[in-house]
CSV table of C-alpha atoms and ligand atoms in Angstrom, one decimal:
chain,number,residue,atom,x,y,z
A,21,MET,CA,-174.3,154.4,99.4
A,22,THR,CA,-171.4,152.3,98.8
A,23,GLU,CA,-169.4,152.4,102.3
A,24,ARG,CA,-166.5,154.5,101.7
A,25,ARG,CA,-162.9,152.5,103.0
A,26,ILE,CA,-160.2,155.0,103.3
A,27,ASN,CA,-157.0,153.2,104.8
A,28,ILE,CA,-153.7,154.5,105.7
A,29,SER,CA,-151.7,153.3,103.0
A,30,GLU,CA,-151.9,150.5,100.2
A,31,PRO,CA,-149.4,149.2,98.1
A,32,VAL,CA,-149.4,149.8,94.2
A,33,THR,CA,-149.2,146.4,92.1
A,34,GLY,CA,-151.0,144.8,89.6
A,35,GLU,CA,-149.5,143.6,85.7
A,36,ALA,CA,-146.3,144.3,85.5
A,37,GLU,CA,-145.4,142.7,88.9
A,38,TRP,CA,-147.6,139.8,87.5
A,39,GLN,CA,-145.1,140.2,84.1
A,40,ALA,CA,-141.6,140.5,86.1
A,41,ILE,CA,-142.2,137.4,88.5
A,42,LYS,CA,-142.9,135.3,84.7
A,43,GLU,CA,-139.4,135.2,84.6
A,44,PRO,CA,-138.2,133.4,87.7
A,45,ILE,CA,-141.2,131.3,87.8
A,46,GLU,CA,-140.1,129.9,84.1
A,47,THR,CA,-136.8,129.5,84.2
A,48,GLY,CA,-136.9,128.2,88.2
A,49,TRP,CA,-134.5,130.5,89.1
A,50,LEU,CA,-135.8,131.2,92.4
A,51,THR,CA,-133.8,131.9,95.6
A,52,GLN,CA,-131.1,134.9,95.4
A,53,GLY,CA,-129.8,135.2,91.4
A,54,PRO,CA,-130.0,137.3,89.1
A,55,LYS,CA,-133.2,139.5,89.8
A,56,VAL,CA,-132.1,139.7,92.9
A,57,ALA,CA,-128.3,141.4,91.8
A,58,ALA,CA,-130.3,143.6,89.4
A,59,PHE,CA,-132.1,145.0,91.8
A,60,GLU,CA,-129.9,145.6,94.4
A,61,LYS,CA,-126.9,147.4,91.5
A,62,GLY,CA,-130.7,149.5,90.2
A,63,PHE,CA,-131.4,150.5,93.9
A,64,ALA,CA,-128.1,151.5,94.5
A,65,ASP,CA,-127.8,153.4,91.7
A,66,PHE,CA,-130.7,154.9,91.9
A,67,HIS,CA,-129.4,156.4,95.7
A,68,GLY,CA,-125.5,157.3,94.9
A,69,ALA,CA,-125.0,154.6,96.6
A,70,GLN,CA,-121.6,151.7,95.7
A,71,HIS,CA,-122.9,148.8,97.2
A,72,GLY,CA,-126.2,147.2,97.5
A,73,ILE,CA,-127.0,143.8,99.3
A,74,ALA,CA,-130.5,143.0,99.1
A,75,THR,CA,-132.1,141.0,102.4
A,76,THR,CA,-135.4,139.6,103.4
A,77,SER,CA,-136.3,142.7,105.9
A,78,CYS,CA,-134.9,145.6,106.7
A,79,THR,CA,-134.7,144.2,110.5
A,80,THR,CA,-132.5,141.8,108.8
A,81,ALA,CA,-130.6,144.7,106.9
A,82,LEU,CA,-129.9,146.4,110.4
A,83,HIS,CA,-128.5,142.8,112.0
A,84,LEU,CA,-126.2,142.1,109.2
A,85,ILE,CA,-125.2,146.1,109.7
A,86,LEU,CA,-124.4,145.8,113.3
A,87,HIS,CA,-122.7,141.9,113.4
A,88,ALA,CA,-120.7,143.1,110.6
A,89,LEU,CA,-119.3,145.9,112.5
A,90,GLU,CA,-118.7,143.4,115.1
A,91,ILE,CA,-121.2,145.2,117.9
A,92,GLY,CA,-121.2,142.7,120.5
A,93,PRO,CA,-122.0,142.1,124.0
A,94,GLY,CA,-120.8,145.3,126.3
A,95,ASP,CA,-121.3,147.1,123.8
A,96,GLU,CA,-124.1,150.4,124.0
A,97,VAL,CA,-125.7,151.8,120.6
A,98,LEU,CA,-127.9,155.3,120.9
A,99,VAL,CA,-131.8,154.6,119.4
A,100,PRO,CA,-134.1,157.2,119.2
A,101,ALA,CA,-137.0,156.4,121.7
A,102,PHE,CA,-139.4,157.1,119.3
A,103,SER,CA,-139.3,154.6,116.2
A,104,TRP,CA,-140.2,151.0,114.9
A,105,VAL,CA,-139.3,148.6,117.6
A,106,ALA,CA,-137.2,146.7,114.8
A,107,SER,CA,-134.6,149.7,115.6
A,108,ALA,CA,-133.9,148.4,119.3
A,109,ASN,CA,-134.2,144.8,118.7
A,110,VAL,CA,-131.6,144.0,116.2
A,111,VAL,CA,-129.0,146.3,119.2
A,112,LEU,CA,-130.6,143.1,121.6
A,113,TYR,CA,-130.0,140.4,118.7
A,114,CYS,CA,-126.1,141.4,119.1
A,115,GLY,CA,-126.1,141.0,122.4
A,116,ALA,CA,-125.6,145.0,122.9
A,117,THR,CA,-127.8,147.4,124.6
A,118,PRO,CA,-129.3,149.8,123.3
A,119,VAL,CA,-129.3,153.4,125.0
A,120,PHE,CA,-132.4,155.4,124.2
A,121,VAL,CA,-132.4,159.0,123.0
A,122,ASP,CA,-135.3,161.6,122.5
A,123,ILE,CA,-137.1,162.7,119.6
A,124,ASP,CA,-137.7,166.3,118.6
A,125,LEU,CA,-142.0,166.6,117.8
A,126,GLN,CA,-141.4,169.1,114.6
A,127,THR,CA,-139.2,166.7,112.9
A,128,TYR,CA,-140.3,162.8,115.0
A,129,ASN,CA,-136.3,162.2,114.6
A,130,ILE,CA,-133.9,161.8,117.5
A,131,ASP,CA,-133.0,165.4,118.7
A,132,PRO,CA,-129.2,165.9,118.5
A,133,THR,CA,-128.6,167.8,121.8
A,134,LYS,CA,-129.7,165.2,123.5
A,135,ILE,CA,-127.5,163.1,122.4
A,136,GLN,CA,-124.1,163.6,124.6
A,137,ALA,CA,-125.7,162.6,127.9
A,138,LYS,CA,-126.2,159.7,126.7
A,139,LEU,CA,-122.9,159.1,124.9
A,140,SER,CA,-120.6,156.4,127.1
A,141,PRO,CA,-117.2,155.0,126.3
A,142,LYS,CA,-119.3,152.0,125.4
A,143,THR,CA,-120.9,153.8,122.9
A,144,LYS,CA,-120.1,151.6,119.7
A,145,ALA,CA,-122.8,153.1,117.2
A,146,ILE,CA,-126.1,154.9,116.5
A,147,VAL,CA,-128.6,154.2,114.5
A,148,VAL,CA,-130.1,157.0,113.0
A,149,VAL,CA,-134.1,156.6,112.6
A,150,HIS,CA,-135.2,158.8,109.2
A,151,LEU,CA,-139.2,158.1,110.4
A,152,PHE,CA,-141.5,158.3,108.2
A,153,GLY,CA,-139.3,159.5,105.0
A,154,LEU,CA,-138.0,162.7,106.6
A,155,CYS,CA,-133.8,162.5,107.0
A,156,ALA,CA,-132.7,163.2,110.4
A,157,ASP,CA,-130.7,166.1,111.2
A,158,MET,CA,-128.0,164.7,110.0
A,159,ASP,CA,-124.8,167.0,110.2
A,160,ALA,CA,-126.0,167.9,114.5
A,161,ILE,CA,-125.8,164.2,115.1
A,162,ARG,CA,-121.7,164.4,113.3
A,163,ASP,CA,-121.2,167.0,114.9
A,164,ALA,CA,-122.7,165.9,118.3
A,165,LEU,CA,-120.8,162.3,117.9
A,166,PRO,CA,-116.9,161.3,119.1
A,167,SER,CA,-115.1,159.9,115.2
A,168,GLN,CA,-115.4,156.1,115.7
A,169,VAL,CA,-119.3,155.7,116.5
A,170,LYS,CA,-120.3,154.3,113.9
A,171,ILE,CA,-123.3,156.1,112.0
A,172,VAL,CA,-126.0,153.5,110.6
A,173,GLU,CA,-129.4,154.7,108.8
A,174,ASP,CA,-132.6,152.8,109.6
A,175,ALA,CA,-133.9,154.3,106.0
A,176,ALA,CA,-137.1,151.6,106.5
A,177,CYS,CA,-139.6,154.4,105.5
A,178,ALA,CA,-136.2,156.5,103.6
A,179,ALA,CA,-135.9,155.5,100.0
A,180,GLY,CA,-136.0,158.6,97.5
A,181,ALA,CA,-135.5,161.0,100.5
A,182,LYS,CA,-133.0,163.7,100.6
A,183,TYR,CA,-130.9,165.4,102.6
A,184,LYS,CA,-129.3,168.4,100.9
A,185,ASP,CA,-127.8,166.6,98.0
A,186,ALA,CA,-127.5,163.5,98.9
A,187,TYR,CA,-129.9,160.5,99.3
A,188,ALA,CA,-130.8,158.8,102.5
A,189,GLY,CA,-128.4,155.8,102.8
A,190,THR,CA,-125.4,157.4,102.0
A,191,LEU,CA,-125.1,159.6,104.8
A,192,GLY,CA,-123.7,156.8,107.5
A,193,ASP,CA,-121.3,153.9,107.1
A,194,ALA,CA,-124.2,151.6,106.4
A,195,SER,CA,-127.7,152.3,105.7
A,196,ALA,CA,-130.6,149.6,105.6
A,197,PHE,CA,-134.4,150.0,103.7
A,198,SER,CA,-137.3,148.3,104.1
A,199,PHE,CA,-139.7,146.6,101.0
A,200,HIS,CA,-142.3,145.8,103.3
A,201,PRO,CA,-146.1,146.7,101.9
A,202,ARG,CA,-146.8,149.6,104.3
A,203,LYS,CA,-143.6,151.5,103.0
A,204,THR,CA,-143.4,153.7,99.4
A,205,ILE,CA,-141.9,150.6,97.4
A,206,THR,CA,-142.3,147.1,98.4
A,207,THR,CA,-141.5,142.7,97.9
A,208,GLY,CA,-143.9,141.7,100.2
A,209,GLU,CA,-140.9,141.3,102.8
A,210,GLY,CA,-137.6,142.3,101.8
A,211,GLY,CA,-134.6,144.9,102.7
A,212,MET,CA,-131.3,146.5,101.4
A,213,VAL,CA,-128.6,147.2,102.9
A,214,LEU,CA,-126.5,150.1,101.1
A,215,THR,CA,-122.9,151.4,101.7
A,216,ASN,CA,-119.8,152.5,100.1
A,217,ASP,CA,-117.5,150.7,102.0
A,218,PRO,CA,-116.3,147.9,100.3
A,219,ASP,CA,-114.6,145.9,102.8
A,220,LEU,CA,-117.9,145.9,104.7
A,221,ALA,CA,-120.1,145.0,102.0
A,222,GLU,CA,-117.9,142.1,101.0
A,223,ILE,CA,-118.1,140.9,104.4
A,224,MET,CA,-122.6,141.3,104.5
A,225,GLN,CA,-122.5,139.7,101.5
A,226,LYS,CA,-121.0,136.7,103.1
A,227,LEU,CA,-122.6,137.4,106.4
A,228,ARG,CA,-126.2,137.1,104.1
A,229,ASN,CA,-125.2,134.2,103.2
A,230,HIS,CA,-124.1,131.8,106.0
A,231,GLY,CA,-120.7,133.3,105.7
A,232,ALA,CA,-120.4,131.5,102.5
A,233,GLU,CA,-117.0,132.3,100.1
A,234,ILE,CA,-118.9,132.0,97.1
A,235,SER,CA,-122.5,132.8,96.5
A,236,GLU,CA,-124.9,129.7,95.2
A,237,GLU,CA,-125.4,130.8,91.7
A,238,GLN,CA,-121.5,131.1,91.2
A,239,ARG,CA,-121.0,127.7,92.6
A,240,HIS,CA,-124.1,126.2,90.5
A,241,HIS,CA,-122.7,128.1,87.4
A,242,GLY,CA,-118.5,126.9,88.0
A,243,PRO,CA,-116.9,125.0,86.8
A,244,LYS,CA,-115.6,122.5,89.5
A,245,PRO,CA,-118.4,120.5,90.7
A,246,TYR,CA,-116.4,119.3,93.3
A,247,LEU,CA,-116.2,122.7,95.2
A,248,LEU,CA,-118.1,123.6,98.3
A,249,PRO,CA,-117.6,127.5,99.9
A,250,ASP,CA,-115.6,127.7,102.8
A,251,PHE,CA,-116.9,129.2,105.6
A,252,ASN,CA,-114.8,131.0,107.7
A,253,MET,CA,-117.3,133.2,109.7
A,254,MET,CA,-120.8,132.4,111.6
A,255,GLY,CA,-123.0,133.8,109.3
A,256,PHE,CA,-127.2,133.8,108.6
A,257,ASN,CA,-129.6,133.2,106.0
A,258,TYR,CA,-130.9,136.2,104.8
A,259,ARG,CA,-131.2,136.0,101.3
A,260,MET,CA,-134.1,138.0,98.7
A,261,THR,CA,-135.7,135.6,96.4
A,262,ASP,CA,-135.4,136.3,92.9
A,263,LEU,CA,-139.3,136.5,92.6
A,264,GLN,CA,-139.0,139.6,95.5
A,265,GLY,CA,-135.9,140.7,92.9
A,266,ALA,CA,-138.4,140.6,89.8
A,267,VAL,CA,-140.6,142.7,91.9
A,268,GLY,CA,-138.7,144.9,93.2
A,269,LEU,CA,-137.2,146.2,90.3
A,270,SER,CA,-140.6,146.8,88.7
A,271,GLN,CA,-141.6,148.7,91.7
A,272,LEU,CA,-137.9,150.6,91.9
A,273,GLY,CA,-139.2,151.9,87.8
A,274,LYS,CA,-142.0,153.7,90.3
A,275,LEU,CA,-140.6,155.2,93.0
A,276,LYS,CA,-140.1,158.6,91.4
A,277,GLY,CA,-143.4,158.8,90.6
A,278,PHE,CA,-144.7,157.4,93.8
A,279,ILE,CA,-142.4,160.2,95.7
A,280,ASN,CA,-144.0,163.0,93.2
A,281,GLU,CA,-147.2,161.8,93.9
A,282,ARG,CA,-146.7,161.8,97.8
A,283,GLN,CA,-144.8,165.6,97.9
A,284,GLN,CA,-148.2,166.4,95.9
A,285,ALA,CA,-150.6,164.9,98.6
A,286,ALA,CA,-148.4,166.2,101.8
A,287,GLN,CA,-148.1,170.0,100.2
A,288,ASN,CA,-152.3,169.5,99.5
A,289,TYR,CA,-152.8,168.1,103.0
A,290,ARG,CA,-150.3,170.7,104.9
A,291,GLN,CA,-152.6,173.9,103.3
A,292,ALA,CA,-155.9,171.7,103.3
A,293,LEU,CA,-155.2,171.6,106.6
A,294,ALA,CA,-153.4,174.7,108.1
A,295,GLU,CA,-156.5,176.3,109.3
A,296,ILE,CA,-156.8,173.0,111.7
A,297,PRO,CA,-155.6,175.0,114.7
A,298,TRP,CA,-155.4,171.8,117.1
A,299,LEU,CA,-154.0,169.6,114.2
A,300,LYS,CA,-150.2,169.9,113.5
A,301,MET,CA,-148.4,169.3,111.0
A,302,PRO,CA,-144.7,167.4,110.3
A,303,VAL,CA,-142.4,170.0,109.9
A,304,VAL,CA,-139.7,169.4,107.1
A,305,PRO,CA,-136.7,171.2,107.4
A,306,ASP,CA,-134.7,173.4,104.6
A,307,ALA,CA,-132.2,170.2,104.3
A,308,CYS,CA,-134.8,167.7,104.0
A,309,THR,CA,-136.5,166.3,100.9
A,310,PRO,CA,-138.6,164.1,102.6
A,311,ALA,CA,-140.0,160.7,100.6
A,312,TRP,CA,-143.4,161.1,102.6
A,313,GLN,CA,-144.0,157.4,103.7
A,314,ALA,CA,-146.3,158.3,105.9
A,315,PHE,CA,-148.2,161.8,107.1
A,316,VAL,CA,-148.1,162.3,110.5
A,317,THR,CA,-149.9,164.6,112.1
A,318,TRP,CA,-150.5,165.7,116.2
A,319,VAL,CA,-153.1,166.1,118.3
A,320,ASP,CA,-152.9,169.0,120.3
A,321,PRO,CA,-154.5,168.1,123.8
A,322,LYS,CA,-155.1,171.7,125.2
A,323,THR,CA,-157.1,172.4,122.1
A,324,ALA,CA,-158.7,169.5,120.8
A,325,PRO,CA,-162.2,168.8,120.4
A,326,LEU,CA,-161.7,165.4,121.7
A,327,PRO,CA,-159.1,163.3,122.9
A,328,ARG,CA,-156.6,161.8,119.9
A,329,ASN,CA,-158.3,158.1,120.1
A,330,GLU,CA,-161.6,159.6,120.4
A,331,ILE,CA,-161.3,162.0,117.0
A,332,MET,CA,-159.9,158.2,115.5
A,333,ASP,CA,-162.8,156.6,116.1
A,334,VAL,CA,-164.7,159.2,114.5
A,335,LEU,CA,-162.6,159.0,111.4
A,336,GLN,CA,-162.9,155.4,111.7
A,337,SER,CA,-167.1,155.4,111.7
A,338,LYS,CA,-166.5,157.6,108.3
A,339,GLY,CA,-164.1,154.5,106.9
A,340,ILE,CA,-161.1,156.6,107.4
A,341,ALA,CA,-158.1,154.7,108.4
A,342,THR,CA,-155.5,156.6,110.9
A,343,ARG,CA,-152.8,155.4,113.1
A,344,PRO,CA,-150.4,156.2,116.0
A,345,GLY,CA,-147.2,157.7,113.9
A,346,THR,CA,-145.4,154.8,115.7
A,347,HIS,CA,-144.7,153.5,119.1
A,348,ALA,CA,-142.4,154.6,122.0
A,349,ILE,CA,-140.1,151.8,122.3
A,350,HIS,CA,-139.2,152.5,125.9
A,351,MET,CA,-142.9,152.2,126.8
A,352,LEU,CA,-142.7,148.7,125.2
A,353,SER,CA,-143.4,146.4,128.2
A,354,TYR,CA,-140.6,144.3,127.2
A,355,PHE,CA,-138.4,146.9,127.4
A,356,THR,CA,-140.2,148.9,130.5
A,357,GLN,CA,-139.4,145.6,132.1
A,358,ALA,CA,-136.0,144.5,131.1
A,359,MET,CA,-134.5,148.0,131.2
A,360,GLN,CA,-136.3,149.3,134.2
A,361,LEU,CA,-137.6,152.2,132.3
A,362,SER,CA,-140.6,154.6,132.9
A,363,PRO,CA,-142.6,156.5,130.0
A,364,ALA,CA,-141.3,159.5,131.2
A,365,ASP,CA,-137.8,158.9,130.8
A,366,TYR,CA,-138.3,160.2,127.3
A,367,PRO,CA,-141.2,162.6,127.5
A,368,VAL,CA,-141.3,163.9,123.7
A,369,ALA,CA,-141.1,159.7,122.7
A,370,MET,CA,-144.3,159.4,125.4
A,371,PHE,CA,-146.2,162.6,124.1
A,372,CYS,CA,-145.6,161.1,119.9
A,373,ASN,CA,-146.5,157.9,121.3
A,374,ASP,CA,-150.0,158.8,123.1
A,375,GLN,CA,-151.1,162.1,120.6
A,376,THR,CA,-149.6,161.3,117.0
A,377,MET,CA,-151.7,160.7,114.0
A,378,ALA,CA,-150.9,159.1,110.6
A,379,ILE,CA,-153.7,160.4,107.6
A,380,PRO,CA,-154.3,158.2,105.0
A,381,LEU,CA,-151.5,158.8,102.2
A,382,HIS,CA,-150.6,156.1,99.4
A,383,ASN,CA,-150.3,156.2,95.8
A,384,LYS,CA,-153.9,154.8,95.2
A,385,MET,CA,-155.4,157.9,96.7
A,386,THR,CA,-157.7,159.9,94.3
A,387,ALA,CA,-157.8,163.3,94.6
A,388,ASP,CA,-161.8,162.8,95.8
A,389,ASP,CA,-160.5,160.6,98.3
A,390,TYR,CA,-158.0,163.3,99.8
A,391,GLN,CA,-160.7,165.9,100.1
A,392,TYR,CA,-163.2,163.4,101.7
A,393,VAL,CA,-160.4,162.9,104.4
A,394,ILE,CA,-159.5,166.7,104.6
A,395,ASP,CA,-163.5,168.2,105.0
A,396,ALA,CA,-164.0,164.7,107.8
A,397,LEU,CA,-161.3,166.7,110.0
A,398,LYS,CA,-162.3,170.0,109.4
A,399,ALA,CA,-165.8,168.8,110.1
A,400,LEU,CA,-164.5,167.5,114.0
B,1,PLP,C1,-140.3,148.8,108.9
B,1,PLP,C2,-139.6,149.4,109.7
B,1,PLP,C3,-139.1,148.6,110.2
B,1,PLP,C4,-139.1,146.9,109.6
B,1,PLP,O1,-138.7,146.9,108.2
B,1,PLP,P1,-138.9,145.1,107.7
B,1,PLP,O2,-138.6,145.2,106.4
B,1,PLP,O3,-140.9,144.7,108.3
B,1,PLP,O4,-138.2,144.8,108.5
B,1,PLP,C5,-137.5,149.0,110.7
B,1,PLP,N1,-137.3,150.1,111.8
B,1,PLP,C6,-138.5,151.5,110.7
B,1,PLP,C7,-138.2,152.9,111.1
B,1,PLP,C8,-139.9,150.8,110.2
B,1,PLP,O5,-140.3,151.8,109.5
């Protein structure tokens, strides 16, 4: 018998991506150029946003947004305590202070009822994370915030996710997506800002390219060989390559299909696993259409046959990969020490840190693979 191995996540890349990168390879236009521009337009159009600005990652996309919003020393930015560490690191890049807010165990997203207690006159923005591809409760979040607080969506996991009739990425002042291979569509590494604010978009376009007034492509094709761009702001090099843009365009064409498959797989899991009393399913509020970047359950310590980590070990021994959903940022030693935090400060995030378990869900899994995972969970 060949050994079975079901990964937690796998990107779907192949012949289409090979073909896509041929043109930039052959023309020699490798850095940000026509492929990136087409990917930006396609991604923005898909989500119903006015402007798309491709970057090297979601992390740099988030940094670009916070910097463009002039978040700096002395400012506070609200961040959910349960998210990937980047959601908080980008606040530190600006010299500002992340202020954590606990989450809701049902959805793993920020708990709007806990926002008010964390507001101060220094609160300038909130990083709203749509974790695992499920949109946060945007109406309640907006109601809890003073109107001057900027809303930045960390939509790293949420390409194609919806809240009511609008796509993730159009629900705040600006949003950031990730194309890391662990997300639904990938460019290897890569990210994208979406916004409907033309002024903010223009600033971010410059900031991404060292603060240059004109892009390299404009310079290359322009009539005046002596022109160098002016730089009237300090910028960064967060440009995506055209190789990545070409791969992104190919992947974007598959996004809808990937999400449909993921929704079916999630539905199947929810039905098949409902009878396991100790394994809790993620809850989907009526307002949300999730993209299912990951399928994250939690293990109820009161009724589970084994502690979560031992359950993960048993599954591993059967070739099934699982992972904690993500980490509680305030429990990471850098944050614990730098901000003098203790795990119990954010009890739900702490609980999720210890009890969540993502099970395999991706677009390379077969019906047989899903059944194998379901059977292994039931056998516990
Ligand atoms: C993956 C992820 C990021 C980081 O994305 P990169 O493209 O790797 O920088 C940020 N926030 C969340 C919630 C993520 O899941």
